[in-house]
Amino acid sequence: MKISSRSGIAIVIMWAAGSFNSTVQAQTKKQPLQLRANNVKQIVAAMTLEEKSKLVVGMGFKMPGMPPPVKGKKPEAIDIGGFKLPPSDPDAYNIPEKVPGAAGRTHAIPRLGIPSMTVSDGPAGLRIEPIRDGDKSKTYYATAFPVATLLASSWDTQLVNKVGVAFGNEVREYGVDILLAPGMNIHRNPLGGRNFEYYSEDPLVAGNMTAAIVNGVQSNGVGTSIKHYAANNQETNRNSINTIVSERAMREIYLKGFGIAVKKSQPWTVMSSYNKLNGTYTSERRDLLTTVLKDEWGLKGFVMTDWFGGKDPVAQMKAGNDLIMPGSPSQSEAIVAAVKDGSLSIKQLNANVERMLSVIVKSPSFTKYKYSDAPDLPAHAKVAREAAAQGMVLLKNDDHALPFYPAKRIAVFGNTSYDIIAGGTGSGDVNKAYTISLMQGLTNAGFKVQEKLSGSYAAYLADMKLKQPKPKNFFDHPAPIPEMDVNGMVADEAAGADEALITIGRNAGEGADRKLEGDYYLNDAEKGLIRGVADAFHAKGKKVVVVLNIGGVIDVASWRDEVDGILLAWQPGLEAGNAIADVLGGMVNPSGKLATTFPMDYKDVPSANNFPGTPAAKPESVTYEEGIYVGYRYYDAAKVKPAYEFGYGLSYTKFKFSDLKLSSSNFMRSITATVTVKNTGDIAGKEVVQLYLSAPKKDIDKPEQELKAFAKTRLLAAGESQTLSFTIKAADLASFYTSREAWIADAGKYEVRVGSSSRQIEEKASFKLAKDITVEKVVKALTPEVAINELKLK
């Protein structure tokens, strides 16, 4: 058969094309499409609907003590104390955990090279299991760092960043991808059960502290999840409570800190909260999660739910809640069904998936980081000790009651002196290798203590602990051990010791808010202990100092006149006793300042009448009637005297502020304020400089003053000075006008106030703004469904 030249060419071309296709197919087989940092959109396009639905829903929750799902049988909901958990994913039981004790995982999609990510609590240290498979030859303890409220009391963002760097190293080296922290909700009410996990009553402090620790953690190549977004300021009925709050209060108080943190640190994720906000679950509010968080603030990462948060997985996807945790198969099935019936657009689901993948490609699991399971815990303990000492607040120091001197003999009273509280409970707890008690810390520092008294406490506490019931579940915590009766010992101790030290302890955590009686207020035994010790020691001309080992604000006004000194140690982490001894002994000069107000009485708290909501027996809603008047904003404007004001804290030395100067008397684009701080005392110390701004009151209520900037000096030697500089921008002048949906700086006179607390203003200066400035216009969002009778103090 003769073949024409034209036909021959055709055959050759066909052969070449076939050969080329075979080569491509071979290459495709050898190199299947795999996730890379630069092909996220291509991966999204290649994923099946079922794969997308699994990626946006977590792997499920392996309930301790609960049987795994039965193979071939549809998983059922689990009832725990009347609260029904969604059915768990069999994968949670069938796929081995990389990090036992971690809070959850995402699904892997191996065919596309998408790994599973591991997420873990918590705000004061990595919460993982310290012992695996009963093998105690190798442990996985984590550092218990000081709680957030203490860190904020340092007013030192560089120090908090240093804590974050150490913290993030443990996250990375223990194989975790994302830390479910920090918490940054506002201290709206002193009884908030998780206040210890949060920084402050002020959004500027909360936002900047959060940004500092997030930047520190994420410098290790791991992620964070700032939480709980938003208006999650109580634990009572947290899964269903409807928070009713005005848009202005949301913008100025409850969202502002989150905005600062997102813009300054770009956390990998944000965690939506449990509560409803003005009638809708936060995880189902598009205006909260997409309009404000992603569009206005520019969050680049993804949003995840709190564990079992919200109700409707399809509504969560539509809102821009990109990951549902811990996840269940039924949620994935609902998402698939919604796309198929058109009630959820594939475009929205793709956007959720793309945000997930953009974070996954940064994770240690994706980069296949070979974690060591051996972080430098001794080095991190030193960081924890330093941070703890820097955040303690000296509330009272009459007639130089402190520092103690090693030659003096101390009688140490109070259960918590011997059984110190390192941190709070729940997901904020940390499985740590040890906790240094105050008694140990004093001994380590070389102090002489009354041995007989110490021995009595040790025996009493050991006996009482044997009698304590074991916790029934994660949220159950034994009642505190009653204070040991020391009435028969006090007289002898006052005769034999030079000084007395009493520790008062408090603990709280996830699942419940605090109570007034026996918690906010001291119980009768504690009052009797303070009174009895003070009477006996003062009768002999000897001083009495109280250490407050607490996670949240308590009453101090009713008993503080009975003692000579008060050191607020908060919950200082695993090096607690050593850090407290550092301050008591003067090795560290206290420089902490309150980031939350201590009122004279609970009834003075602006939210006292509406916390935790109505009806009282089982609150369904809580109305923030105080509006913007939270913390010092209320006390200052209403002229209500606190026990210890926002920003307050003493030192063993003294400081003088001088030479406040403004770069201009008229505001254009910004103004720079400079002020000089001098140590006028005898020993080295640090001072916190706080800049408040008083704005002209035009068309709306405004606080008397608001914190706009702060900084901590370096360690200043006696007689040494430091000049600090602050830049005030147009945004710092602005208030939120709901009627105009805009942040507006009103024309008029502004007063700059610089001092060492909100009530201790040392220097003032003023400038004028000639015309109103519209700093930013925003989209209407978060509108209440009902009218709110907000407090007005104009």
Short mmCIF file of N, CA and C in Angstrom, two decimals, residues 439-555:
data_model
loop_
_atom_site.label_atom_id
_atom_site.label_comp_id
_atom_site.label_asym_id
_atom_site.label_seq_id
_atom_site.Cartn_x
_atom_site.Cartn_y
_atom_site.Cartn_z
N MET A 439 5.38 29.96 99.77
CA MET A 439 6.27 29.49 100.84
C MET A 439 7.61 29.03 100.27
N GLN A 440 7.57 28.28 99.17
CA GLN A 440 8.81 27.85 98.51
C GLN A 440 9.60 29.05 98.01
N GLY A 441 8.89 30.01 97.42
CA GLY A 441 9.56 31.19 96.88
C GLY A 441 10.27 31.99 97.96
N LEU A 442 9.61 32.15 99.10
CA LEU A 442 10.23 32.87 100.22
C LEU A 442 11.48 32.14 100.71
N THR A 443 11.37 30.83 100.81
CA THR A 443 12.52 30.01 101.25
C THR A 443 13.65 30.11 100.24
N ASN A 444 13.31 30.01 98.93
CA ASN A 444 14.33 30.11 97.89
C ASN A 444 15.04 31.45 97.92
N ALA A 445 14.32 32.51 98.33
CA ALA A 445 14.90 33.86 98.38
C ALA A 445 15.70 34.10 99.66
N GLY A 446 15.70 33.12 100.56
CA GLY A 446 16.50 33.25 101.78
C GLY A 446 15.79 33.87 102.95
N PHE A 447 14.46 34.00 102.87
CA PHE A 447 13.72 34.56 104.00
C PHE A 447 13.58 33.53 105.13
N LYS A 448 13.54 34.03 106.35
CA LYS A 448 13.30 33.17 107.51
C LYS A 448 11.81 33.12 107.76
N VAL A 449 11.27 31.92 107.88
CA VAL A 449 9.84 31.78 108.11
C VAL A 449 9.58 30.98 109.38
N GLN A 450 8.39 31.15 109.92
CA GLN A 450 8.01 30.45 111.14
C GLN A 450 7.68 28.99 110.81
N GLU A 451 8.60 28.09 111.20
CA GLU A 451 8.49 26.69 110.77
C GLU A 451 7.28 25.97 111.37
N LYS A 452 6.97 26.23 112.63
CA LYS A 452 5.86 25.52 113.27
C LYS A 452 4.54 25.86 112.56
N LEU A 453 4.33 27.15 112.25
CA LEU A 453 3.12 27.58 111.55
C LEU A 453 3.06 26.95 110.17
N SER A 454 4.18 26.94 109.49
CA SER A 454 4.23 26.36 108.15
C SER A 454 3.92 24.88 108.18
N GLY A 455 4.42 24.19 109.18
CA GLY A 455 4.16 22.76 109.32
C GLY A 455 2.69 22.48 109.57
N SER A 456 2.06 23.32 110.36
CA SER A 456 0.63 23.14 110.64
C SER A 456 -0.20 23.30 109.36
N TYR A 457 0.14 24.31 108.55
CA TYR A 457 -0.58 24.50 107.29
C TYR A 457 -0.37 23.30 106.36
N ALA A 458 0.86 22.82 106.26
CA ALA A 458 1.16 21.69 105.36
C ALA A 458 0.33 20.47 105.75
N ALA A 459 0.26 20.17 107.03
CA ALA A 459 -0.50 19.00 107.49
C ALA A 459 -1.99 19.19 107.25
N TYR A 460 -2.49 20.39 107.52
CA TYR A 460 -3.91 20.68 107.35
C TYR A 460 -4.33 20.53 105.88
N LEU A 461 -3.55 21.12 104.98
CA LEU A 461 -3.90 21.09 103.56
C LEU A 461 -3.81 19.68 103.00
N ALA A 462 -2.80 18.92 103.43
CA ALA A 462 -2.67 17.53 102.96
C ALA A 462 -3.89 16.71 103.36
N ASP A 463 -4.35 16.90 104.59
CA ASP A 463 -5.51 16.17 105.08
C ASP A 463 -6.78 16.59 104.34
N MET A 464 -6.96 17.88 104.15
CA MET A 464 -8.17 18.37 103.49
C MET A 464 -8.24 17.97 102.02
N LYS A 465 -7.10 17.89 101.37
CA LYS A 465 -7.09 17.50 99.95
C LYS A 465 -7.53 16.05 99.77
N LEU A 466 -7.20 15.21 100.74
CA LEU A 466 -7.63 13.82 100.69
C LEU A 466 -9.15 13.70 100.76
N LYS A 467 -9.78 14.66 101.41
CA LYS A 467 -11.23 14.64 101.60
C LYS A 467 -12.00 15.32 100.47
N GLN A 468 -11.27 16.02 99.59
CA GLN A 468 -11.95 16.73 98.50
C GLN A 468 -12.49 15.75 97.46
N PRO A 469 -13.70 15.95 96.97
CA PRO A 469 -14.21 15.08 95.90
C PRO A 469 -13.49 15.35 94.59
N LYS A 470 -13.38 14.33 93.77
CA LYS A 470 -12.74 14.50 92.47
C LYS A 470 -13.70 15.20 91.51
N PRO A 471 -13.18 16.04 90.62
CA PRO A 471 -14.06 16.73 89.66
C PRO A 471 -14.85 15.73 88.82
N LYS A 472 -16.12 16.04 88.58
CA LYS A 472 -16.98 15.14 87.79
C LYS A 472 -16.72 15.30 86.30
N ASN A 473 -16.39 16.52 85.90
CA ASN A 473 -16.14 16.77 84.48
C ASN A 473 -15.25 18.00 84.33
N PHE A 474 -15.06 18.39 83.09
CA PHE A 474 -14.19 19.51 82.73
C PHE A 474 -14.57 20.81 83.45
N PHE A 475 -15.88 21.00 83.68
CA PHE A 475 -16.35 22.25 84.26
C PHE A 475 -16.53 22.19 85.78
N ASP A 476 -16.33 21.02 86.36
CA ASP A 476 -16.56 20.85 87.79
C ASP A 476 -15.27 21.04 88.55
N HIS A 477 -15.30 21.91 89.54
CA HIS A 477 -14.10 22.18 90.33
C HIS A 477 -14.46 22.16 91.81
N PRO A 478 -13.65 21.47 92.62
CA PRO A 478 -13.97 21.37 94.05
C PRO A 478 -14.01 22.75 94.70
N ALA A 479 -14.85 22.88 95.70
CA ALA A 479 -14.92 24.14 96.45
C ALA A 479 -13.57 24.38 97.13
N PRO A 480 -13.18 25.62 97.32
CA PRO A 480 -11.90 25.91 97.98
C PRO A 480 -11.87 25.31 99.39
N ILE A 481 -10.70 24.91 99.81
CA ILE A 481 -10.52 24.40 101.17
C ILE A 481 -10.72 25.55 102.15
N PRO A 482 -11.55 25.37 103.18
CA PRO A 482 -11.76 26.46 104.16
C PRO A 482 -10.44 26.87 104.81
N GLU A 483 -10.33 28.16 105.11
CA GLU A 483 -9.11 28.65 105.76
C GLU A 483 -8.87 27.92 107.09
N MET A 484 -7.62 27.57 107.32
CA MET A 484 -7.27 26.92 108.59
C MET A 484 -7.49 27.89 109.75
N ASP A 485 -8.05 27.39 110.82
CA ASP A 485 -8.28 28.20 112.02
C ASP A 485 -6.96 28.42 112.76
N VAL A 486 -6.51 29.66 112.81
CA VAL A 486 -5.21 29.96 113.44
C VAL A 486 -5.38 30.76 114.74
N ASN A 487 -6.60 30.85 115.24
CA ASN A 487 -6.83 31.66 116.43
C ASN A 487 -5.93 31.29 117.60
N GLY A 488 -5.69 29.99 117.76
CA GLY A 488 -4.87 29.57 118.88
C GLY A 488 -3.38 29.77 118.66
N MET A 489 -2.98 30.16 117.44
CA MET A 489 -1.55 30.30 117.13
C MET A 489 -1.09 31.75 116.99
N VAL A 490 -2.04 32.65 116.74
CA VAL A 490 -1.67 34.01 116.35
C VAL A 490 -0.83 34.73 117.40
N ALA A 491 -1.18 34.60 118.64
CA ALA A 491 -0.44 35.30 119.70
C ALA A 491 1.03 34.88 119.73
N ASP A 492 1.27 33.57 119.65
CA ASP A 492 2.65 33.07 119.65
C ASP A 492 3.41 33.54 118.41
N GLU A 493 2.71 33.54 117.27
CA GLU A 493 3.37 33.96 116.01
C GLU A 493 3.72 35.44 116.08
N ALA A 494 2.84 36.25 116.65
CA ALA A 494 3.12 37.69 116.76
C ALA A 494 4.31 37.95 117.68
N ALA A 495 4.49 37.07 118.66
CA ALA A 495 5.62 37.22 119.58
C ALA A 495 6.92 36.77 118.92
N GLY A 496 6.85 35.72 118.08
CA GLY A 496 8.08 35.14 117.54
C GLY A 496 8.52 35.67 116.19
N ALA A 497 7.60 36.26 115.43
CA ALA A 497 7.94 36.74 114.08
C ALA A 497 8.07 38.27 114.07
N ASP A 498 8.74 38.77 113.04
CA ASP A 498 8.90 40.22 112.89
C ASP A 498 7.79 40.85 112.05
N GLU A 499 7.23 40.06 111.14
CA GLU A 499 6.19 40.57 110.24
C GLU A 499 5.24 39.43 109.89
N ALA A 500 4.06 39.80 109.44
CA ALA A 500 3.08 38.78 109.04
C ALA A 500 2.74 38.96 107.56
N LEU A 501 2.55 37.82 106.91
CA LEU A 501 2.16 37.80 105.50
C LEU A 501 0.93 36.91 105.38
N ILE A 502 -0.13 37.44 104.75
CA ILE A 502 -1.37 36.69 104.55
C ILE A 502 -1.65 36.64 103.05
N THR A 503 -1.97 35.46 102.53
CA THR A 503 -2.36 35.36 101.13
C THR A 503 -3.84 35.01 101.04
N ILE A 504 -4.55 35.76 100.19
CA ILE A 504 -5.95 35.50 99.90
C ILE A 504 -6.02 35.01 98.45
N GLY A 505 -6.64 33.85 98.23
CA GLY A 505 -6.67 33.26 96.88
C GLY A 505 -8.07 33.18 96.30
N ARG A 506 -8.14 33.26 94.99
CA ARG A 506 -9.40 33.10 94.26
C ARG A 506 -9.12 32.39 92.94
N ASN A 507 -10.09 31.54 92.54
CA ASN A 507 -9.97 30.89 91.24
C ASN A 507 -11.33 30.88 90.55
N ALA A 508 -11.31 30.83 89.24
CA ALA A 508 -12.54 30.80 88.45
C ALA A 508 -12.16 30.27 87.08
N GLY A 509 -13.14 30.14 86.21
CA GLY A 509 -12.83 29.66 84.87
C GLY A 509 -14.06 29.39 84.04
N GLU A 510 -13.83 28.67 82.98
CA GLU A 510 -14.83 28.42 81.96
C GLU A 510 -16.07 27.74 82.54
N GLY A 511 -17.23 28.17 82.08
CA GLY A 511 -18.46 27.48 82.42
C GLY A 511 -19.32 28.14 83.47
N ALA A 512 -18.76 29.05 84.25
CA ALA A 512 -19.56 29.70 85.30
C ALA A 512 -18.98 31.06 85.65
N ASP A 513 -19.85 31.99 85.99
CA ASP A 513 -19.39 33.28 86.47
C ASP A 513 -19.19 33.23 87.98
N ARG A 514 -18.51 34.21 88.50
CA ARG A 514 -18.23 34.27 89.92
C ARG A 514 -19.45 34.75 90.70
N LYS A 515 -19.41 34.54 92.00
CA LYS A 515 -20.50 34.96 92.89
C LYS A 515 -20.03 36.15 93.74
N LEU A 516 -20.99 36.83 94.32
CA LEU A 516 -20.65 37.94 95.21
C LEU A 516 -20.17 37.43 96.57
N GLU A 517 -21.01 36.64 97.23
CA GLU A 517 -20.68 36.21 98.59
C GLU A 517 -19.58 35.14 98.57
N GLY A 518 -18.56 35.36 99.35
CA GLY A 518 -17.48 34.39 99.47
C GLY A 518 -16.56 34.32 98.28
N ASP A 519 -16.76 35.23 97.32
CA ASP A 519 -15.88 35.25 96.15
C ASP A 519 -15.46 36.69 95.87
N TYR A 520 -16.40 37.51 95.39
CA TYR A 520 -16.06 38.93 95.26
C TYR A 520 -15.78 39.52 96.64
N TYR A 521 -16.67 39.22 97.58
CA TYR A 521 -16.45 39.64 98.97
C TYR A 521 -15.72 38.52 99.72
N LEU A 522 -14.87 38.89 100.65
CA LEU A 522 -14.20 37.89 101.47
C LEU A 522 -15.22 37.16 102.33
N ASN A 523 -14.96 35.88 102.58
CA ASN A 523 -15.85 35.15 103.48
C ASN A 523 -15.49 35.45 104.93
N ASP A 524 -16.30 34.98 105.84
CA ASP A 524 -16.10 35.30 107.26
C ASP A 524 -14.76 34.80 107.78
N ALA A 525 -14.35 33.62 107.33
CA ALA A 525 -13.07 33.07 107.80
C ALA A 525 -11.91 33.94 107.35
N GLU A 526 -11.97 34.44 106.12
CA GLU A 526 -10.90 35.29 105.61
C GLU A 526 -10.87 36.63 106.34
N LYS A 527 -12.06 37.19 106.56
CA LYS A 527 -12.12 38.45 107.31
C LYS A 527 -11.56 38.24 108.72
N GLY A 528 -11.93 37.12 109.35
CA GLY A 528 -11.44 36.82 110.69
C GLY A 528 -9.94 36.62 110.73
N LEU A 529 -9.41 35.98 109.69
CA LEU A 529 -7.96 35.76 109.60
C LEU A 529 -7.22 37.09 109.53
N ILE A 530 -7.67 37.99 108.66
CA ILE A 530 -7.02 39.29 108.52
C ILE A 530 -7.12 40.09 109.82
N ARG A 531 -8.31 40.12 110.39
CA ARG A 531 -8.52 40.90 111.61
C ARG A 531 -7.70 40.35 112.78
N GLY A 532 -7.71 39.02 112.92
CA GLY A 532 -6.99 38.41 114.04
C GLY A 532 -5.49 38.61 113.95
N VAL A 533 -4.94 38.40 112.74
CA VAL A 533 -3.49 38.57 112.56
C VAL A 533 -3.11 40.04 112.72
N ALA A 534 -3.91 40.93 112.12
CA ALA A 534 -3.60 42.37 112.20
C ALA A 534 -3.63 42.86 113.65
N ASP A 535 -4.65 42.46 114.40
CA ASP A 535 -4.74 42.90 115.79
C ASP A 535 -3.54 42.43 116.60
N ALA A 536 -3.17 41.16 116.45
CA ALA A 536 -2.07 40.60 117.24
C ALA A 536 -0.73 41.23 116.87
N PHE A 537 -0.47 41.41 115.59
CA PHE A 537 0.83 41.94 115.16
C PHE A 537 0.92 43.44 115.40
N HIS A 538 -0.18 44.17 115.14
CA HIS A 538 -0.15 45.61 115.38
C HIS A 538 -0.02 45.93 116.87
N ALA A 539 -0.54 45.07 117.71
CA ALA A 539 -0.40 45.28 119.17
C ALA A 539 1.06 45.27 119.58
N LYS A 540 1.88 44.61 118.78
CA LYS A 540 3.31 44.56 119.09
C LYS A 540 4.13 45.46 118.15
N GLY A 541 3.42 46.35 117.42
CA GLY A 541 4.11 47.29 116.54
C GLY A 541 4.70 46.65 115.30
N LYS A 542 4.13 45.53 114.86
CA LYS A 542 4.66 44.80 113.71
C LYS A 542 3.69 44.88 112.52
N LYS A 543 4.23 44.84 111.34
CA LYS A 543 3.44 45.10 110.13
C LYS A 543 2.82 43.82 109.55
N VAL A 544 1.73 44.03 108.81
CA VAL A 544 0.99 42.95 108.16
C VAL A 544 0.80 43.29 106.69
N VAL A 545 1.18 42.34 105.84
CA VAL A 545 1.05 42.52 104.39
C VAL A 545 0.17 41.41 103.82
N VAL A 546 -0.73 41.80 102.92
CA VAL A 546 -1.60 40.83 102.25
C VAL A 546 -1.17 40.69 100.79
N VAL A 547 -1.08 39.44 100.33
CA VAL A 547 -0.84 39.14 98.92
C VAL A 547 -2.16 38.63 98.33
N LEU A 548 -2.59 39.22 97.23
CA LEU A 548 -3.82 38.81 96.55
C LEU A 548 -3.46 37.92 95.35
N ASN A 549 -3.72 36.63 95.50
CA ASN A 549 -3.47 35.65 94.45
C ASN A 549 -4.81 35.36 93.77
N ILE A 550 -5.23 36.27 92.89
CA ILE A 550 -6.59 36.26 92.35
C ILE A 550 -6.56 36.42 90.83
N GLY A 551 -7.67 35.97 90.18
CA GLY A 551 -7.76 36.12 88.74
C GLY A 551 -8.63 37.28 88.31
N GLY A 552 -9.47 37.76 89.22
CA GLY A 552 -10.37 38.86 88.91
C GLY A 552 -10.52 39.78 90.11
N VAL A 553 -11.16 40.90 89.89
CA VAL A 553 -11.31 41.94 90.92
C VAL A 553 -12.11 41.41 92.11
N ILE A 554 -11.67 41.75 93.32
CA ILE A 554 -12.43 41.45 94.54
C ILE A 554 -12.57 42.72 95.37
N ASP A 555 -13.40 42.63 96.40
CA ASP A 555 -13.55 43.75 97.33
C ASP A 555 -12.26 43.93 98.13
#
